[in-house]
PDB file of C-alpha atoms in Angstrom:
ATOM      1  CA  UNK F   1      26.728  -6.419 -21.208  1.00 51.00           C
ATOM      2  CA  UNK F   2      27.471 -10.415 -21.186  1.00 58.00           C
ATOM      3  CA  UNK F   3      27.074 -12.289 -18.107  1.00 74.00           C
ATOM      4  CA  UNK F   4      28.825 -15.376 -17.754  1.00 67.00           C
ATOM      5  CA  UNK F   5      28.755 -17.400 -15.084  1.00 64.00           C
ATOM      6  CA  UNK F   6      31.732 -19.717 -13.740  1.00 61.00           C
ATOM      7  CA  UNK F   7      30.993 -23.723 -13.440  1.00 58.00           C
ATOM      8  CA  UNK F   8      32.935 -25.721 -10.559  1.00 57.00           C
ATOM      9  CA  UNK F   9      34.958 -27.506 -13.465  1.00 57.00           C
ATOM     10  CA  UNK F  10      36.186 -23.843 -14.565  1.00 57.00           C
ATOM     11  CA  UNK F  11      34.245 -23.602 -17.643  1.00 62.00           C
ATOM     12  CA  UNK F  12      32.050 -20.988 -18.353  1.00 74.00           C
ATOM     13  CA  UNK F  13      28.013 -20.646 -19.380  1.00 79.00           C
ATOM     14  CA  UNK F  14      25.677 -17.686 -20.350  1.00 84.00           C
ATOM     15  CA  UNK F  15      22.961 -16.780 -18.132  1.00 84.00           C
ATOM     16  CA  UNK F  16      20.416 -18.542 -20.496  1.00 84.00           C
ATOM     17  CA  UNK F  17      22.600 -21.508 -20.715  1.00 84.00           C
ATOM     18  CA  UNK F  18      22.885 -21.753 -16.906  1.00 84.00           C
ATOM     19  CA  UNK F  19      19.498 -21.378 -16.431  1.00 86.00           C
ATOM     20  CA  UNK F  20      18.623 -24.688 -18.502  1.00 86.00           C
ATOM     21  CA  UNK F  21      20.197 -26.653 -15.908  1.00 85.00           C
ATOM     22  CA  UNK F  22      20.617 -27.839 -12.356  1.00 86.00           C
ATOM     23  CA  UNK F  23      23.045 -24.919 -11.823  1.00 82.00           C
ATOM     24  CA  UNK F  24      20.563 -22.667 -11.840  1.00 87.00           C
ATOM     25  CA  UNK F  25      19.530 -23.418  -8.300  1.00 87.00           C
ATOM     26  CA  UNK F  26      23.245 -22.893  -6.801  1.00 89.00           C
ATOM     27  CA  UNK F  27      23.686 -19.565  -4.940  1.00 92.00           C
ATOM     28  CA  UNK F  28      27.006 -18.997  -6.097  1.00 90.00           C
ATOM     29  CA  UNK F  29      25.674 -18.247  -8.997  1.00 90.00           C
ATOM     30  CA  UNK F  30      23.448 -15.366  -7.336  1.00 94.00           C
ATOM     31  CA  UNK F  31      25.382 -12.638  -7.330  1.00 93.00           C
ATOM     32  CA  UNK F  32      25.834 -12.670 -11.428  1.00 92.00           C
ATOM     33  CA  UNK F  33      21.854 -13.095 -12.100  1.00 94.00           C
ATOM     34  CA  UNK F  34      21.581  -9.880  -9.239  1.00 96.00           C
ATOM     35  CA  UNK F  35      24.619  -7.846 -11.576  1.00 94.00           C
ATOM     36  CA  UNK F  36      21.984  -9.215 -14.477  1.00 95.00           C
ATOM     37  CA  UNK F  37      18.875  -7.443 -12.949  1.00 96.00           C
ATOM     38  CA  UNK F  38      20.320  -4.243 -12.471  1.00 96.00           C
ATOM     39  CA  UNK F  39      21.491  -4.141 -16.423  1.00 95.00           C
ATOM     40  CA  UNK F  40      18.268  -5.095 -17.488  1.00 96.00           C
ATOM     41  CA  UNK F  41      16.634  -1.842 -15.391  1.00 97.00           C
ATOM     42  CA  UNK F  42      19.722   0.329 -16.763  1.00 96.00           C
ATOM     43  CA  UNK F  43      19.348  -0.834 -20.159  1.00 96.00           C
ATOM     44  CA  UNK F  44      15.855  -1.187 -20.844  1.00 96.00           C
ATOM     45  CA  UNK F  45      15.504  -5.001 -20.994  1.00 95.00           C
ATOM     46  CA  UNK F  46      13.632  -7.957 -19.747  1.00 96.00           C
ATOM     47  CA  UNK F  47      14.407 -11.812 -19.426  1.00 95.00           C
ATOM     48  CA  UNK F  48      11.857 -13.182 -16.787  1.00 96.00           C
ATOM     49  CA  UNK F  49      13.383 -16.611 -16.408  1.00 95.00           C
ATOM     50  CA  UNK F  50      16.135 -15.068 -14.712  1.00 95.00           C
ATOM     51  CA  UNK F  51      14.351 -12.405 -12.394  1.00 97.00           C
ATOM     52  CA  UNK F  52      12.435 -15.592 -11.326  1.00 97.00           C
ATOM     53  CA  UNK F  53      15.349 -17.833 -10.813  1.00 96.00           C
ATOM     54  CA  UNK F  54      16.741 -15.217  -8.543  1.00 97.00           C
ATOM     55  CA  UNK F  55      13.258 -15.233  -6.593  1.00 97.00           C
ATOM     56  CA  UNK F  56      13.968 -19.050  -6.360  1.00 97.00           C
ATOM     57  CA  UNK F  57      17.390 -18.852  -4.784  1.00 97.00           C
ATOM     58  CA  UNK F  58      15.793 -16.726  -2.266  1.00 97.00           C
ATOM     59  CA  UNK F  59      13.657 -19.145  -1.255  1.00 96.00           C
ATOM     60  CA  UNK F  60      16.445 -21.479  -0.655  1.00 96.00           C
ATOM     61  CA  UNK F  61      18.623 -19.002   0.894  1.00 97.00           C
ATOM     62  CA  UNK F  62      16.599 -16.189   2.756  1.00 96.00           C
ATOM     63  CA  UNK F  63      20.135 -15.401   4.508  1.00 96.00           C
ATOM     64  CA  UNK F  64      21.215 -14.448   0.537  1.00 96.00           C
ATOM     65  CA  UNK F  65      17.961 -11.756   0.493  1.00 97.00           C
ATOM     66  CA  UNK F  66      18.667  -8.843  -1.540  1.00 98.00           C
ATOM     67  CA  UNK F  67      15.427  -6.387  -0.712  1.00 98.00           C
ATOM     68  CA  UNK F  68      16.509  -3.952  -3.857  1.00 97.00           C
ATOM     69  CA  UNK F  69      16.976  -6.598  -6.114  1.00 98.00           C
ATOM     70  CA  UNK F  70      13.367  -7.835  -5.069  1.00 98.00           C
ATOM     71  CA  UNK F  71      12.068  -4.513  -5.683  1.00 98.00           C
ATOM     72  CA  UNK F  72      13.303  -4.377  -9.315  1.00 98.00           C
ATOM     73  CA  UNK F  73      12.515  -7.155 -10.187  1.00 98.00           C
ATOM     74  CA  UNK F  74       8.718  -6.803  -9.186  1.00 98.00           C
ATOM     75  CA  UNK F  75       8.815  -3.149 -11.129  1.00 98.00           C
ATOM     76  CA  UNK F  76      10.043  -4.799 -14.254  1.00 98.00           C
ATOM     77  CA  UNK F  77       7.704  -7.415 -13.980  1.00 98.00           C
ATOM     78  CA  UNK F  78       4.759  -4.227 -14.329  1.00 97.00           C
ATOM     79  CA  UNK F  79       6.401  -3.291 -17.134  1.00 97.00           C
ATOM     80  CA  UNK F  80       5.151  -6.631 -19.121  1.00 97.00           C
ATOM     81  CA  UNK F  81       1.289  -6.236 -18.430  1.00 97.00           C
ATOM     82  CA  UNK F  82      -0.811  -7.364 -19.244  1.00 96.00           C
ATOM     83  CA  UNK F  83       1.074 -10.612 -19.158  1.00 97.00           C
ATOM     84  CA  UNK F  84       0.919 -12.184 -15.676  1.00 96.00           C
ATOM     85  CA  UNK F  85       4.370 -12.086 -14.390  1.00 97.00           C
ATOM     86  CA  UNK F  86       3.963 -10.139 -11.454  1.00 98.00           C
ATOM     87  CA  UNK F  87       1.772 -12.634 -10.250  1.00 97.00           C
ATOM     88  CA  UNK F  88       3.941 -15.185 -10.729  1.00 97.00           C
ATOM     89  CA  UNK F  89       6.928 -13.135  -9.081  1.00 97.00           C
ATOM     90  CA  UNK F  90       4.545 -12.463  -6.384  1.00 97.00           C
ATOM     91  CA  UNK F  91       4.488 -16.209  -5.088  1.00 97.00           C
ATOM     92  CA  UNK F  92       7.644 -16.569  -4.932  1.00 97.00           C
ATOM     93  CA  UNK F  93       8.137 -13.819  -2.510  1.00 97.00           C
ATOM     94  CA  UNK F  94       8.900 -14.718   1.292  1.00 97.00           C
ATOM     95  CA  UNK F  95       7.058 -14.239   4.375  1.00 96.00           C
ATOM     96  CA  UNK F  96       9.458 -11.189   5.246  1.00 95.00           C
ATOM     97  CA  UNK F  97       9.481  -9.943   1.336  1.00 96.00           C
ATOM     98  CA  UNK F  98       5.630  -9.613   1.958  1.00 96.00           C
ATOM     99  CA  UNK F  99       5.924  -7.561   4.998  1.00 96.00           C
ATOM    100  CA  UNK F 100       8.251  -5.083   3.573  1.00 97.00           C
ATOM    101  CA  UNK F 101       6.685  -1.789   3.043  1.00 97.00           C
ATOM    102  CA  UNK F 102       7.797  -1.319  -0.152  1.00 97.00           C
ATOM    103  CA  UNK F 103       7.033  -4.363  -1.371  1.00 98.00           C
ATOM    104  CA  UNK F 104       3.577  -3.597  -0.505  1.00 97.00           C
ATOM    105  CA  UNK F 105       3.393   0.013  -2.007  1.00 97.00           C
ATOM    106  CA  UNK F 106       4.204  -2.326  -5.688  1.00 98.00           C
ATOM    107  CA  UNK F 107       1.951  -4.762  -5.006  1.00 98.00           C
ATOM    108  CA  UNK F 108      -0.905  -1.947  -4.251  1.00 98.00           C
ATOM    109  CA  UNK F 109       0.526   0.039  -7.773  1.00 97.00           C
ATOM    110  CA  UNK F 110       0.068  -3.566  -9.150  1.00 98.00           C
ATOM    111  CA  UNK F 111      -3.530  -3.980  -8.096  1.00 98.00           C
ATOM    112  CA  UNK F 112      -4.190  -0.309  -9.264  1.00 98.00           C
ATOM    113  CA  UNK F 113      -3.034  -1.613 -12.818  1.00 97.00           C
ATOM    114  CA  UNK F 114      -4.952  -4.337 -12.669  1.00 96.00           C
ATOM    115  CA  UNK F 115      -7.738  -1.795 -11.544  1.00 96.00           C
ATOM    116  CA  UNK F 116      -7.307   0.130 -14.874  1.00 96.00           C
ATOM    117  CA  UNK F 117      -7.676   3.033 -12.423  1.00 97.00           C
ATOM    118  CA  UNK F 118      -4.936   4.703 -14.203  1.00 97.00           C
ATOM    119  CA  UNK F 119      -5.127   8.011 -12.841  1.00 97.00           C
ATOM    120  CA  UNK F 120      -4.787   7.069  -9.914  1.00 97.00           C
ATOM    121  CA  UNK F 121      -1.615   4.586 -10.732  1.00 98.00           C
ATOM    122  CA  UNK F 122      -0.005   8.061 -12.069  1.00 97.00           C
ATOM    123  CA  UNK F 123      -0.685   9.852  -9.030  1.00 97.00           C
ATOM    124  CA  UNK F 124       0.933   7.108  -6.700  1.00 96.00           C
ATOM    125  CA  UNK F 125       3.465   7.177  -9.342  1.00 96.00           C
ATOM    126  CA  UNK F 126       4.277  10.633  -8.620  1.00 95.00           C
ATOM    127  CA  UNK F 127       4.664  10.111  -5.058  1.00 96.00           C
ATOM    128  CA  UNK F 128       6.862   6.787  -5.425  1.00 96.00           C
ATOM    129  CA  UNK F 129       8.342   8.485  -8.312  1.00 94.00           C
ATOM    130  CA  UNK F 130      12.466   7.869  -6.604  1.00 95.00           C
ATOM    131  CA  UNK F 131      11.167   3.574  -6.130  1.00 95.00           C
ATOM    132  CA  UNK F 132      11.721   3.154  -9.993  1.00 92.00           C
ATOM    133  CA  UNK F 133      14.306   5.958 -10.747  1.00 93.00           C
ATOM    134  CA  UNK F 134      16.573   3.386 -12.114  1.00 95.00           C
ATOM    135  CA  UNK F 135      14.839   2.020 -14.156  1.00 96.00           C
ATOM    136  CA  UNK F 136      14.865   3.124 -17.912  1.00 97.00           C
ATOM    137  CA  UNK F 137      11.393   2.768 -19.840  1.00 96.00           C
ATOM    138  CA  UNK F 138       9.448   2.647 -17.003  1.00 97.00           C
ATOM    139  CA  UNK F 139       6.936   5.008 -17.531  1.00 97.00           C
ATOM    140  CA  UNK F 140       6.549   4.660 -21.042  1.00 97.00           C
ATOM    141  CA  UNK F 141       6.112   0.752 -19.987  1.00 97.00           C
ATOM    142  CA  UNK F 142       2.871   1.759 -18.409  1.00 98.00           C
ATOM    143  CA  UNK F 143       2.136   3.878 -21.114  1.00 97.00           C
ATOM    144  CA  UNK F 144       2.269   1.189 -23.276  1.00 97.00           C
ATOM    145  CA  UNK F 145       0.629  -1.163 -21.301  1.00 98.00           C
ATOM    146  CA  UNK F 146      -2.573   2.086 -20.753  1.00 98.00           C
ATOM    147  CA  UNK F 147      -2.665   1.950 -24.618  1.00 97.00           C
ATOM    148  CA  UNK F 148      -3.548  -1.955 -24.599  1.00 97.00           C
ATOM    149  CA  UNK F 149      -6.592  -1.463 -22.458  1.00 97.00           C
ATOM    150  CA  UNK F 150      -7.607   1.733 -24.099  1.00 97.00           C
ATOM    151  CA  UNK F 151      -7.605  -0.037 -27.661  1.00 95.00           C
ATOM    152  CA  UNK F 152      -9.990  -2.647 -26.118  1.00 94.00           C
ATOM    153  CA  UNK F 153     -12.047  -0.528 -24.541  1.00 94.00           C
ATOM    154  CA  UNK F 154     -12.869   2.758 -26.540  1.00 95.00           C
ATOM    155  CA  UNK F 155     -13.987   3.483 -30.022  1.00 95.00           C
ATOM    156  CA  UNK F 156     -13.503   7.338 -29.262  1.00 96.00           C
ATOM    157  CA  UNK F 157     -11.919   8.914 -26.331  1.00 96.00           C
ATOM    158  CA  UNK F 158     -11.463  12.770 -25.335  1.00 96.00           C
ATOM    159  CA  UNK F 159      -8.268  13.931 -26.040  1.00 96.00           C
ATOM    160  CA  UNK F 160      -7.921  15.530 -22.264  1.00 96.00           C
ATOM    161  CA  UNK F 161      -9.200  12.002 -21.039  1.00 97.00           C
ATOM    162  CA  UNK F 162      -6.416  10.241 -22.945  1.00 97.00           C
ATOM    163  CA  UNK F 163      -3.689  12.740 -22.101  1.00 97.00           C
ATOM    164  CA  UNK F 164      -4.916  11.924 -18.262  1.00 97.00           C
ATOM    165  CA  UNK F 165      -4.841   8.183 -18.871  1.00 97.00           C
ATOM    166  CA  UNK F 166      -1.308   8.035 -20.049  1.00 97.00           C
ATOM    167  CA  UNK F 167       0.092   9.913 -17.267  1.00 96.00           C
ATOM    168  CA  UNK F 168      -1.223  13.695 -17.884  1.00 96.00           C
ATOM    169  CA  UNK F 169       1.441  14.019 -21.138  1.00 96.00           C
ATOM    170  CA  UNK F 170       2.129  17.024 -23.364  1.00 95.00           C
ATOM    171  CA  UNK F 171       0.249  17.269 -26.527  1.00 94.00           C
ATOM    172  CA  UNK F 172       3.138  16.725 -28.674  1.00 94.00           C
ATOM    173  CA  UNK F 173       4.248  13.151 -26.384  1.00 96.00           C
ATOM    174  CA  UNK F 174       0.426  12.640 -27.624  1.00 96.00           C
ATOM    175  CA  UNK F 175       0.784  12.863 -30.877  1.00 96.00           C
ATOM    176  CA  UNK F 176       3.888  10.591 -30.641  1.00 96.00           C
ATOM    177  CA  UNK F 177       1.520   7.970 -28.817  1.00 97.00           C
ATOM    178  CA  UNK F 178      -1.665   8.735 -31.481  1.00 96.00           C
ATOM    179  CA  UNK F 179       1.098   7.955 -34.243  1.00 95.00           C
ATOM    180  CA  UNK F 180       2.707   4.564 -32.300  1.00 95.00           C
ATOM    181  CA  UNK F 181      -0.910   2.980 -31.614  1.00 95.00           C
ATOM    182  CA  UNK F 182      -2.294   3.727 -35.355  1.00 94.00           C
ATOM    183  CA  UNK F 183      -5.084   5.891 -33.619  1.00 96.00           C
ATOM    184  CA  UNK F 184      -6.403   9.258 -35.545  1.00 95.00           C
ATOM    185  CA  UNK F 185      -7.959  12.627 -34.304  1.00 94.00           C
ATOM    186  CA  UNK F 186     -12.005  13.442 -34.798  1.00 94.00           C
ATOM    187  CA  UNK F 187     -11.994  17.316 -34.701  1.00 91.00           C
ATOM    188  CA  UNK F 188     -10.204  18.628 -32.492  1.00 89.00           C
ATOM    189  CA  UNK F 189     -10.896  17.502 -29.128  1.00 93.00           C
ATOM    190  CA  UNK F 190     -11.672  13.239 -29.931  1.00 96.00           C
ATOM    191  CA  UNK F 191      -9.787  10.860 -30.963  1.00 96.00           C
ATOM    192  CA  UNK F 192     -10.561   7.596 -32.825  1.00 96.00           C
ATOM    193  CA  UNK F 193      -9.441   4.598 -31.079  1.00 95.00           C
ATOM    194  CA  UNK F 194     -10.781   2.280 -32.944  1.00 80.00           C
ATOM    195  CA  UNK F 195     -14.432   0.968 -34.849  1.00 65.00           C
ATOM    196  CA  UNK F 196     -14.707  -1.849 -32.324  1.00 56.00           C
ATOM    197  CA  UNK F 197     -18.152  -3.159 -34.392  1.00 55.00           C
ATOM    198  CA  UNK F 198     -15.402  -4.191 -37.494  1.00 54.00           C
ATOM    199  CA  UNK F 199     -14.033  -6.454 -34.489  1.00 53.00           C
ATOM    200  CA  UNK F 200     -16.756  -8.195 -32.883  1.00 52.00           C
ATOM    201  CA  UNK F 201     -19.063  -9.111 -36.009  1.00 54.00           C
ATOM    202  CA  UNK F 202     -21.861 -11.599 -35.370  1.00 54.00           C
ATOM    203  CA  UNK F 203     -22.196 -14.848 -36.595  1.00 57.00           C
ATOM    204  CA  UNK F 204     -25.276 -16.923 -37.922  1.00 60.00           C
ATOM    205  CA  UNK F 205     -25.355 -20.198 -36.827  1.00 60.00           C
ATOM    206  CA  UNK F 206     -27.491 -22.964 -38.465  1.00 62.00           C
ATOM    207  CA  UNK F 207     -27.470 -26.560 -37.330  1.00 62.00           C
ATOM    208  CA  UNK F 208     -29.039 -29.118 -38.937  1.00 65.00           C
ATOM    209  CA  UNK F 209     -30.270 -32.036 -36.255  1.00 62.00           C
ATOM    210  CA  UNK F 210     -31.676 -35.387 -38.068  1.00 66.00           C
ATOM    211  CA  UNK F 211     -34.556 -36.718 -37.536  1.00 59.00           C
ATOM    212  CA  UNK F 212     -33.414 -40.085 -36.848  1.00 64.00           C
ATOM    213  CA  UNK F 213     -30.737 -38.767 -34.183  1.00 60.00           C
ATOM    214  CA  UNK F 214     -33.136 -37.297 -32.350  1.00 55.00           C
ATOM    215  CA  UNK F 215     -36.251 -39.834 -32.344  1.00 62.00           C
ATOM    216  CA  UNK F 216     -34.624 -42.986 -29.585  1.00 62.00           C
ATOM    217  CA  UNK F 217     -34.183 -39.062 -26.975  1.00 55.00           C
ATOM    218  CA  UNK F 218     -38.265 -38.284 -27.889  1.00 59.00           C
ATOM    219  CA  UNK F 219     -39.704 -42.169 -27.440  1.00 61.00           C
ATOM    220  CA  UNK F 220     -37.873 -42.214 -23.740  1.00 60.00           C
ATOM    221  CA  UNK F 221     -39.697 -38.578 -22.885  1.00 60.00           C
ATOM    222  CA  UNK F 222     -43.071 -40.369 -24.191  1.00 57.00           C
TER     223      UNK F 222
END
């Protein structure tokens, strides 16, 4: 869907184009970039500018506070680990956004992510499960995000490990996940992540040091 918002002269601009200039910062323009929001959780997208911008004219006009908004806009920000956007949503948030109890529950599912402690991410998940309802990909987000940190991190994993790690899937969502990441079963209960040694491969280092550059430094120590 195409948001457009309305200039004082009557013109119109696109989101992006309204976000390149001073009008981004006038809170008539708030309730389009809040419409915006909620199509990218419905739809599966992601323009951070925007979600930020919004954060911005809340700042300016706490009267204008939109708690749901706030909410989705932190969630989608998870979605985009490891890149640090939730920390840069998270300064923008008011004294009163901080002390909102929801708030707080995403900011502790945040620090679990950060955590890697993704067990237990899945089974706050679980609990919070109707918080980010509404938005599509969410989970697979995560997911995605789980499969970043376990490509670092392992050369081999169990396959009942993994399954746990990605939110305790079904062997066949597995396989989908094996296929996606380029991974490949060992037997039947490990599966190759990746040879880490083929990515860290060490170096030798020779340096030559003259004589002459060398001999003024060993006269002063004399």
């Amino acid at each position: 869907m195409s948001h457009l918002v309305k200039m004082e002269n009557g013109q119109s601009q696109t989101i992006q184009e309204m976000l390149g200039c001073i009008e981004r910062y006038n809170p008539d323009h708030l309730k389009t970039l809040e419409a915006y929001i909620q199509d990218q959780a419905k739809n599966n997208t992601y323009d951070l500018e925007a979600n930020l911008a919004v954060l911005k004219l809340y700042q300016f006009n706490p009267h204008m506070l939109n708690f749901e908004i706030t909410y989705t806009i932190l969630l989608k920000s998870l979605t985009n680990l490891p890149h640090t956007d939730f920390v840069m949503a998270k300064c923008l948030l008011l004294p009163q956004q901080m002390k909102d109890e929801n708030i707080q529950t995403i900011i502790d599912l945040a620090d679990i992510l950060e955590r890697a402690d993704f067990t237990l991410f899945w089974q706050r998940a679980e609990v919070n499960r109707t918080m980010f309802r509404h938005i599509s990909g969410f989970h697979d987000s995560i997911r995605k995000f789980v499969s970043h940190v376990v490509s670092i991190t392992f050369q081999t994993i169990k396959k009942d490990l993994l399954k746990e790690l990605l939110g305790g899937i079904e062997d066949s969502t597995l396989e989908s996940w094996i296929k996606r990441n380029g991974w490949k079963h060992q037997g039947q209960d490990l599966i190759v992540v990746a040879m880490q040694d083929d990515k860290i491969k060490t170096k030798n280092i020779t340096e030559k040091i003259e004589f002459e550059n060398v001999g003024a430094l060993m006269a002063q120590c004399l």
